[in-house]
PDB file of C-alpha atoms in Angstrom:
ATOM      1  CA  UNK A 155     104.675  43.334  56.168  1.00  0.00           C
ATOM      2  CA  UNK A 156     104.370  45.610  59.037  1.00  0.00           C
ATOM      3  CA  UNK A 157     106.784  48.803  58.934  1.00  0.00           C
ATOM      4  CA  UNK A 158     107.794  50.933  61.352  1.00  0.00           C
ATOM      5  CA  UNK A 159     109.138  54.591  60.982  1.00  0.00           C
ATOM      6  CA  UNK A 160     109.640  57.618  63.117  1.00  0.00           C
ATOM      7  CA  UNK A 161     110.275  61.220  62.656  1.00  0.00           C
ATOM      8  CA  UNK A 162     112.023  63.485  62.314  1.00  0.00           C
ATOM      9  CA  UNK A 163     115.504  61.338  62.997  1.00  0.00           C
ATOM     10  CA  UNK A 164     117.130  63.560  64.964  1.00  0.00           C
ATOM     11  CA  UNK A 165     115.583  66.960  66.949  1.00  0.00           C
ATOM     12  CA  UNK A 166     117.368  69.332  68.677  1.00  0.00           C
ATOM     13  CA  UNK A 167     115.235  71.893  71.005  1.00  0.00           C
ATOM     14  CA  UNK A 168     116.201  74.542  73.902  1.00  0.00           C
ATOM     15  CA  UNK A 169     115.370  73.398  77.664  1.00  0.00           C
ATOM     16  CA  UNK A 170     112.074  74.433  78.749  1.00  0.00           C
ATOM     17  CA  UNK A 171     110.360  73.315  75.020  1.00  0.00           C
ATOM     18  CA  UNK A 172     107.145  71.266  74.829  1.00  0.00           C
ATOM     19  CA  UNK A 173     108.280  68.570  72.098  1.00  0.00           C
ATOM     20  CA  UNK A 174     105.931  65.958  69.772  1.00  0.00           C
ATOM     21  CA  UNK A 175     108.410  62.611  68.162  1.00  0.00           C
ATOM     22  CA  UNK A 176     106.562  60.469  65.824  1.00  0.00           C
ATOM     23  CA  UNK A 177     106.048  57.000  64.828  1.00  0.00           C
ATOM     24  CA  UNK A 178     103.827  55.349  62.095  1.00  0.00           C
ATOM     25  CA  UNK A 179     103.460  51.702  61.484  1.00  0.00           C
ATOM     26  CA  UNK A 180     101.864  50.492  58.193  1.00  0.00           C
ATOM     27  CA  UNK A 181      99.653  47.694  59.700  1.00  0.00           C
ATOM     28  CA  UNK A 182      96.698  48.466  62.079  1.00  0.00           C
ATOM     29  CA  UNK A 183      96.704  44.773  63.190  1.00  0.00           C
ATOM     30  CA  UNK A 184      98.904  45.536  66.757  1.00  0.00           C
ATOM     31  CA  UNK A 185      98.807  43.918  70.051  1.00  0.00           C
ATOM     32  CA  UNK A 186     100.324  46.894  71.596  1.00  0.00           C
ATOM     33  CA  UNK A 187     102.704  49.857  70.916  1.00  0.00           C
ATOM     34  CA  UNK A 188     105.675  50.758  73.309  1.00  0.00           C
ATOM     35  CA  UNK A 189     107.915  54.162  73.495  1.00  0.00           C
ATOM     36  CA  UNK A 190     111.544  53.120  74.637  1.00  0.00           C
ATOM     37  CA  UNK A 191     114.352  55.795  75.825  1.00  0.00           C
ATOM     38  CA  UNK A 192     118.123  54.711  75.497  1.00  0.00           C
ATOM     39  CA  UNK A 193     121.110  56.210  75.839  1.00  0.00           C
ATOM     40  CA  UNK A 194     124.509  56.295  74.122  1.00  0.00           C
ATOM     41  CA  UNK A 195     125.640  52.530  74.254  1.00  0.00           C
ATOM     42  CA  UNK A 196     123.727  51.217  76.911  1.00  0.00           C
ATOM     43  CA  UNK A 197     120.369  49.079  76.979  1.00  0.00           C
ATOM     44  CA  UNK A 198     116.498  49.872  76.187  1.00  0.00           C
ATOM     45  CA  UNK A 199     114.379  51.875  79.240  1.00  0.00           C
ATOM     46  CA  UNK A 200     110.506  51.413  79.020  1.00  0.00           C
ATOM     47  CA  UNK A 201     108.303  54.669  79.307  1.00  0.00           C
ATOM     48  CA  UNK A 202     104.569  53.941  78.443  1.00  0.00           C
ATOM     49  CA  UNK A 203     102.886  51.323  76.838  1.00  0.00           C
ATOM     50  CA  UNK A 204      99.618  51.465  75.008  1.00  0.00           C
ATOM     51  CA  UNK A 205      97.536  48.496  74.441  1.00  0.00           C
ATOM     52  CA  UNK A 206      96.087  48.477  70.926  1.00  0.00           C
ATOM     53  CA  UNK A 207      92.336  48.911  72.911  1.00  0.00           C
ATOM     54  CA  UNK A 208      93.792  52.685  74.300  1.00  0.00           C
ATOM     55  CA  UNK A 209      93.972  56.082  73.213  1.00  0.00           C
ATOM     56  CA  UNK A 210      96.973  57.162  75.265  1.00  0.00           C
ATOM     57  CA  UNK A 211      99.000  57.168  78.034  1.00  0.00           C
ATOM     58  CA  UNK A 212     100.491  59.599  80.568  1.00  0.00           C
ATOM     59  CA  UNK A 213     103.252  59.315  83.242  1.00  0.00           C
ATOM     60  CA  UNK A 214     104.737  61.943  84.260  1.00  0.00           C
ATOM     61  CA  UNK A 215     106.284  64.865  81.851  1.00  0.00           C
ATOM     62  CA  UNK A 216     105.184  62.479  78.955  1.00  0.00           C
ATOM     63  CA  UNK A 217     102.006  61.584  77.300  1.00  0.00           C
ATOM     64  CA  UNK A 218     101.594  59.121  74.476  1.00  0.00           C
ATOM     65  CA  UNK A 219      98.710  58.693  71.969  1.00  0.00           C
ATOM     66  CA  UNK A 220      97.855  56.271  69.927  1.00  0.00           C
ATOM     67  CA  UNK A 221      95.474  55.975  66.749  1.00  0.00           C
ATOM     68  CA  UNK A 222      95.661  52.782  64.554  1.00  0.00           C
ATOM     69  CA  UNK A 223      93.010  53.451  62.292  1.00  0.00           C
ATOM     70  CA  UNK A 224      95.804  56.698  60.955  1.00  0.00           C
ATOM     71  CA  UNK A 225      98.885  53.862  61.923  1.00  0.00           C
ATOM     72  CA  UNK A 226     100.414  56.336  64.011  1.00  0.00           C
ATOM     73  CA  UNK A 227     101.339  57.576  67.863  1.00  0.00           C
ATOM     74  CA  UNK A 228     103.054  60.270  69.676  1.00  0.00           C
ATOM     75  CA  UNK A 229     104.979  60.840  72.509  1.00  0.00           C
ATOM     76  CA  UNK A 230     104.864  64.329  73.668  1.00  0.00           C
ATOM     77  CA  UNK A 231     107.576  65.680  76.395  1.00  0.00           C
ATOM     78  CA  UNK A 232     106.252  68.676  77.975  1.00  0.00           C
ATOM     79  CA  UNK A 233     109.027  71.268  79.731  1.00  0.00           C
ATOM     80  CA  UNK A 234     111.928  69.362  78.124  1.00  0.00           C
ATOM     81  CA  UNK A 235     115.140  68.730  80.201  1.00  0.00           C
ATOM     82  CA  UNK A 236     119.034  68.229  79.083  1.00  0.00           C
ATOM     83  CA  UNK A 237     118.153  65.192  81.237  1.00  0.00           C
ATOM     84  CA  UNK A 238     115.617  63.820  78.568  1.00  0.00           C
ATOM     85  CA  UNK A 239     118.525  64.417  75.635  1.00  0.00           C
ATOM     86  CA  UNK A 240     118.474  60.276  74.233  1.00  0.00           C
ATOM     87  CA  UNK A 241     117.248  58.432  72.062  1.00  0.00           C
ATOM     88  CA  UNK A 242     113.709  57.456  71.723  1.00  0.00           C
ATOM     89  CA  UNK A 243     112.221  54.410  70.213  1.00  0.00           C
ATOM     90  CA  UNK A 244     108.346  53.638  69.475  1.00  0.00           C
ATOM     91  CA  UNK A 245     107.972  49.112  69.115  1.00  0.00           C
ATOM     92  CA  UNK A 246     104.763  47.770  67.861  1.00  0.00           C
ATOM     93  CA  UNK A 247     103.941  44.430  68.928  1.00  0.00           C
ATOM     94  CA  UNK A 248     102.527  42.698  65.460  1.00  0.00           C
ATOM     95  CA  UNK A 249      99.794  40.760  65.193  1.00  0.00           C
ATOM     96  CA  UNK A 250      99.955  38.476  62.095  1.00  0.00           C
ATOM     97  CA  UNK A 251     100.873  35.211  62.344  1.00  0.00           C
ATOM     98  CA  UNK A 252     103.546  35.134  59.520  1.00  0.00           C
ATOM     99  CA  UNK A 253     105.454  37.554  61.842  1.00  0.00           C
ATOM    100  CA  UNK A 254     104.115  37.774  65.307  1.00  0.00           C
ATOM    101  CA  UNK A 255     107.119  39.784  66.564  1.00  0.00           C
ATOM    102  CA  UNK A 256     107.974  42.512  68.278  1.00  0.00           C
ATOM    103  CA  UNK A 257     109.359  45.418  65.312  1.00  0.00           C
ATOM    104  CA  UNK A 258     111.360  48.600  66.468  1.00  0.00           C
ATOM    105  CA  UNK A 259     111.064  52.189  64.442  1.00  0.00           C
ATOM    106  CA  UNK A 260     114.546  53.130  63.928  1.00  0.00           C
ATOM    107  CA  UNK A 261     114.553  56.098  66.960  1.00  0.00           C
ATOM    108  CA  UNK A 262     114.416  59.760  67.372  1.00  0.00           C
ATOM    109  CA  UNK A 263     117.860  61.042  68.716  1.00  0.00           C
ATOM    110  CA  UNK A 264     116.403  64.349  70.724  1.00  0.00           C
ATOM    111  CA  UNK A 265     118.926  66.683  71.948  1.00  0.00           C
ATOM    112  CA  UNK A 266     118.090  69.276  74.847  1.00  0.00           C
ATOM    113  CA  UNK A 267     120.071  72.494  74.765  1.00  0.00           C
ATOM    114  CA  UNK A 268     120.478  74.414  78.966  1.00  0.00           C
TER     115      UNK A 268
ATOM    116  CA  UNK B  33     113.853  44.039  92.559  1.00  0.00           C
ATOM    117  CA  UNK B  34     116.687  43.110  90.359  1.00  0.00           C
ATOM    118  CA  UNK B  35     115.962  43.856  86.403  1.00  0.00           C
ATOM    119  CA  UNK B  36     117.165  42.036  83.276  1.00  0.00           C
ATOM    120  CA  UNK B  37     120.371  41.380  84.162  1.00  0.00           C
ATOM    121  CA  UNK B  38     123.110  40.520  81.419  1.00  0.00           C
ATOM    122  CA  UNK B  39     126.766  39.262  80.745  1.00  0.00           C
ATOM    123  CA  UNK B  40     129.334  39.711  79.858  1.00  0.00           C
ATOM    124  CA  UNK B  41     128.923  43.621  79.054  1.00  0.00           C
ATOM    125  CA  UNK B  42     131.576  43.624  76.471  1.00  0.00           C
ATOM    126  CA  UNK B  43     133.328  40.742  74.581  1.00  0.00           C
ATOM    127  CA  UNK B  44     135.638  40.597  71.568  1.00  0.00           C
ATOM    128  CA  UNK B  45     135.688  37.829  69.111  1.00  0.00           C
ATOM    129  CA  UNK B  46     137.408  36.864  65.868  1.00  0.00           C
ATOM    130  CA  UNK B  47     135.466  35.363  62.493  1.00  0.00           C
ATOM    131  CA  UNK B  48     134.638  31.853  62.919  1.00  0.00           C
ATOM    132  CA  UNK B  49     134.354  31.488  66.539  1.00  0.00           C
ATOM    133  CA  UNK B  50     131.740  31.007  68.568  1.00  0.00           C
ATOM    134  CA  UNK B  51     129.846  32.639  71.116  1.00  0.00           C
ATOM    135  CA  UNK B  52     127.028  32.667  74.455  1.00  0.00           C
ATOM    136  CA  UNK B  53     125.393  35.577  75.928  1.00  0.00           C
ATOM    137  CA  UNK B  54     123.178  35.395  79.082  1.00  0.00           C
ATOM    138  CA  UNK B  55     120.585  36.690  80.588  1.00  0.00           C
ATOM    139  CA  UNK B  56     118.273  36.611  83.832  1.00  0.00           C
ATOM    140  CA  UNK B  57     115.117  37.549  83.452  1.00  0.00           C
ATOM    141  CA  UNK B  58     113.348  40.726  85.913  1.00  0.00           C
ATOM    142  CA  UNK B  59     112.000  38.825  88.684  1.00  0.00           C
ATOM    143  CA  UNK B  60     108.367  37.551  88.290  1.00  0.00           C
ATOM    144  CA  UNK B  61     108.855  37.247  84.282  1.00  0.00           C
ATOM    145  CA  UNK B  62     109.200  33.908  82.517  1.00  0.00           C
ATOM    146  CA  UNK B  63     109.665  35.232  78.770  1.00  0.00           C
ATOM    147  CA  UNK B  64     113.198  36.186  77.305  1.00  0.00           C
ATOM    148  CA  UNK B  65     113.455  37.586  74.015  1.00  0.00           C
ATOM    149  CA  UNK B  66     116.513  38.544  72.198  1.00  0.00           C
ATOM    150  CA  UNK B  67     117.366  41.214  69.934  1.00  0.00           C
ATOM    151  CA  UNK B  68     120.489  42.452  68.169  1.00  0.00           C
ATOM    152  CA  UNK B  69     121.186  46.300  67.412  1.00  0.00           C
ATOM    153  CA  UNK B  70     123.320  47.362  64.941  1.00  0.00           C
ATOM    154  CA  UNK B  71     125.096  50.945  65.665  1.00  0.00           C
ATOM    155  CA  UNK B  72     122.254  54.067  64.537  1.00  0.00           C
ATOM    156  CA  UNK B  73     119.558  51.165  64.265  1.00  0.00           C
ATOM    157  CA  UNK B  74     116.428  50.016  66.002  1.00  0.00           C
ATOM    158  CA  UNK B  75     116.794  46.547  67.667  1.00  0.00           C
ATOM    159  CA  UNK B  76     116.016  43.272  65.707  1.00  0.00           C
ATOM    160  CA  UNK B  77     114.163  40.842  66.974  1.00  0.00           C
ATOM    161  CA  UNK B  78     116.195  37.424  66.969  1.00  0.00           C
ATOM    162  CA  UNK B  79     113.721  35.060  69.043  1.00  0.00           C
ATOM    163  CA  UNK B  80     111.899  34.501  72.551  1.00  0.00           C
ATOM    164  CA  UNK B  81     111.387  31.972  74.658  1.00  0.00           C
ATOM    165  CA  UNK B  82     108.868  30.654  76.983  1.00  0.00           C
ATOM    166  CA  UNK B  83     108.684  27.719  79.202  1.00  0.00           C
ATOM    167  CA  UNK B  84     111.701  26.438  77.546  1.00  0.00           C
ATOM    168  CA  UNK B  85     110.990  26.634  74.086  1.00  0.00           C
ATOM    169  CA  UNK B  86     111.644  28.955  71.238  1.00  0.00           C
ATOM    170  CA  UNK B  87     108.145  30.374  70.459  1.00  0.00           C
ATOM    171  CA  UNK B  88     108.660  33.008  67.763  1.00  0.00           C
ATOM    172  CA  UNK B  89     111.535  33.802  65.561  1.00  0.00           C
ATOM    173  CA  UNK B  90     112.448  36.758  63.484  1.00  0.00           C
ATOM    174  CA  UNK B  91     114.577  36.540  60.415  1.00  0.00           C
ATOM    175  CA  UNK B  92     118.395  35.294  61.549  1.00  0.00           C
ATOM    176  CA  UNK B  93     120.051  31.868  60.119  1.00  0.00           C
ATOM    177  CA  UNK B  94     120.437  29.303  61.802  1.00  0.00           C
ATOM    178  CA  UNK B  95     123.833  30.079  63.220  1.00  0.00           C
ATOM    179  CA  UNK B  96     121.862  31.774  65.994  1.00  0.00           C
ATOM    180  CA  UNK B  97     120.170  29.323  68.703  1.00  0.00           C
ATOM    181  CA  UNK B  98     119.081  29.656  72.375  1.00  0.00           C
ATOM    182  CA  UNK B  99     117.954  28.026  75.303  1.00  0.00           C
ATOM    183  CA  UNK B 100     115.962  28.668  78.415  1.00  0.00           C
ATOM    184  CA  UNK B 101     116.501  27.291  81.891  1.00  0.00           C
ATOM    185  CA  UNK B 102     113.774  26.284  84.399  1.00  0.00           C
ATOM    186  CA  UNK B 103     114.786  28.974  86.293  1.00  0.00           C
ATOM    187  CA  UNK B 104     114.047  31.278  82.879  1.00  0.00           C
ATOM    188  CA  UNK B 105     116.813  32.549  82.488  1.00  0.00           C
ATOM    189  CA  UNK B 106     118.474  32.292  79.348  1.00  0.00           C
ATOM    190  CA  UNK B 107     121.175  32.143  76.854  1.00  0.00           C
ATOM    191  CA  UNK B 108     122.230  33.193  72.830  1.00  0.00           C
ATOM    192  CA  UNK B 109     124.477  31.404  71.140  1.00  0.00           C
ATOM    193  CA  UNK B 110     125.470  32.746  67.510  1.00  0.00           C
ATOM    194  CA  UNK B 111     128.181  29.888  66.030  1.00  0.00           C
ATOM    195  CA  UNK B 112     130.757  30.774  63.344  1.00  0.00           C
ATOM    196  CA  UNK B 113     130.778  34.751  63.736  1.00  0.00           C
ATOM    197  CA  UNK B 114     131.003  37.003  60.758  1.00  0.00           C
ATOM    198  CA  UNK B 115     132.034  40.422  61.056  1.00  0.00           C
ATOM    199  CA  UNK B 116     128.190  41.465  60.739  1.00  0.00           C
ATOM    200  CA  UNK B 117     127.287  39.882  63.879  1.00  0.00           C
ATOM    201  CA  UNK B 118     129.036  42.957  65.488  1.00  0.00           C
ATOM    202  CA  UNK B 119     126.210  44.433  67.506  1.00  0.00           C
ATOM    203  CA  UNK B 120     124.407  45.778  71.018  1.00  0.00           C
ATOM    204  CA  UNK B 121     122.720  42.186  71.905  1.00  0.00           C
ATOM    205  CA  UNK B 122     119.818  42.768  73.932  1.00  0.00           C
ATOM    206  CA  UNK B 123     117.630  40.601  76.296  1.00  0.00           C
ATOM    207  CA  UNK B 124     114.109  41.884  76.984  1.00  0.00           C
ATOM    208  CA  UNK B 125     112.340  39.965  79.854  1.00  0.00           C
ATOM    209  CA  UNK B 126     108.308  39.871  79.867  1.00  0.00           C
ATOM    210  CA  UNK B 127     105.080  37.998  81.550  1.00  0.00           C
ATOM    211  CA  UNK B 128     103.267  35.512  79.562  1.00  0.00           C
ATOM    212  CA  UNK B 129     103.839  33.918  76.115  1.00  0.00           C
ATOM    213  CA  UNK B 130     103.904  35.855  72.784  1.00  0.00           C
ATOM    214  CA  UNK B 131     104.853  39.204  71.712  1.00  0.00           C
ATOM    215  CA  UNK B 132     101.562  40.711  72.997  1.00  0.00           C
ATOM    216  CA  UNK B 133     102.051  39.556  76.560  1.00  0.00           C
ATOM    217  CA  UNK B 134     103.309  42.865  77.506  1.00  0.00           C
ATOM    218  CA  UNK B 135     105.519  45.437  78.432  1.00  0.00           C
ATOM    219  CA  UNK B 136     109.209  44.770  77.872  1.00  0.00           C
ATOM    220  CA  UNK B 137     112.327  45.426  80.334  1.00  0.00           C
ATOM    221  CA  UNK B 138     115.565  45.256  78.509  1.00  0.00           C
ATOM    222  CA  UNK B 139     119.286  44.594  80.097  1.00  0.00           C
ATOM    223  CA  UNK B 140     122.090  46.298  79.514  1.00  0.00           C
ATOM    224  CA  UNK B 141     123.266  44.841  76.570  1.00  0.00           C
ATOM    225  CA  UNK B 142     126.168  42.944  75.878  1.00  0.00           C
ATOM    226  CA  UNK B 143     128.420  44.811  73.157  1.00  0.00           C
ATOM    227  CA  UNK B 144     130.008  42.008  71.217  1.00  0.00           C
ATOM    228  CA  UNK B 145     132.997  42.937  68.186  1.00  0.00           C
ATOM    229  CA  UNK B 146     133.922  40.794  65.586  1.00  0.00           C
ATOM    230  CA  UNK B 147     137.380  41.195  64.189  1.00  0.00           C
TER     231      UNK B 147
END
């Protein structure tokens, strides 16, 4: 049964900070993996996604990697921003067929300090 | 380009009733999934749909059902609420059938309460 998990749960940094969130999934057999941003009450914004056949991903500030061999991918913020304070949320897209789904990690809630 | 668009936003409801959530799909997409998020948690995925059927379903009773309109757009319907069912219900919009068509673009929400 694939798993999803991502730490540390919550992260709290100064502005200005180069930042690394995690997420590990416990089944290499992915379609695709998917970092989300949302904030307090509202719905789910996309930032990268990275098919299962990449390495990474860049737009902008961020940069995602992704190795499924270790199960596991980063998203790295450089020169954070009270802007990026949210929370973030890595989605693999599974592949077996007892489950084919879509499975969310359970966020990172990242607070930027001015 | 309008996104995932979604309504109602908010809705209260007591235990028993019934309920229907809807959603339009980002223009160009024919896929609508659903999910439900419980408050500090990642979203669940409830089911999707593509060219009017439900392809894929996650692990919610039968109490929840959908449907899909020609036009894609869509609609949940969760019958005889329990105060669990209190949750962010998302719709995430997508091209192509199956969960590895793609990136997803999520609505708003709609924030239901179950007294």
């Amino acid at each position: 049964k694939q798993e999803v998990t991502q730490i540390p749960a919550a992260l709290s940094v100064p502005e200005g900070e180069n930042l690394v969130l995690n997420c590990s999934f416990t089944d290499s057999a992915i379609y695709n993996l998917q970092w989300f941003r949302q904030d307090p009450g509202k719905g789910l914004t996309s930032l990268l996604l990275i098919q299962s056949s990449q390495r990474e991903q860049t737009s902008g500030r961020l940069n995602a990697s992704l190795d499924k061999s270790s199960g596991r991918s980063t998203l790295y913020i450089a020169a954070s921003q009270p802007g990026d304070s949210a929370t973030y949320l890595c989605a693999v897209a599974a592949m077996k067929t007892s489950y084919d789904k879509v499975i969310f990690g359970p966020g990172t809630s990242l607070s930027v300090i001015p | 380009d309008a996104g995932v668009t979604q309504s109602p936003t908010h809705l209260i409801k007591t235990r028993g009733q019934q309920v229907t959530l809807r959603c339009s799909p980002k223009s160009g997409h024919d896929t609508v999934s659903w999910y439900q998020q419980a408050l500090g948690q990642g979203p669940q995925f409830i089911f999707q749909y593509y060219e009017e059927e439900e392809r894929q379903r996650g692990n919610f009773p039968d109490r929840f059902s959908g449907h899909q309109f020609p036009n894609y757009s869509s609609e949940l319907n969760v019958n005889a609420l329990l105060l669990g069912d209190s949750a962010l219900y998302l719709c995430a919009s997508s091209w192509g059938q199956g969960v590895q068509a793609g990136e997803l673009f999520f609505g708003e929400g709609s924030r239901l309460t179950v007294l």
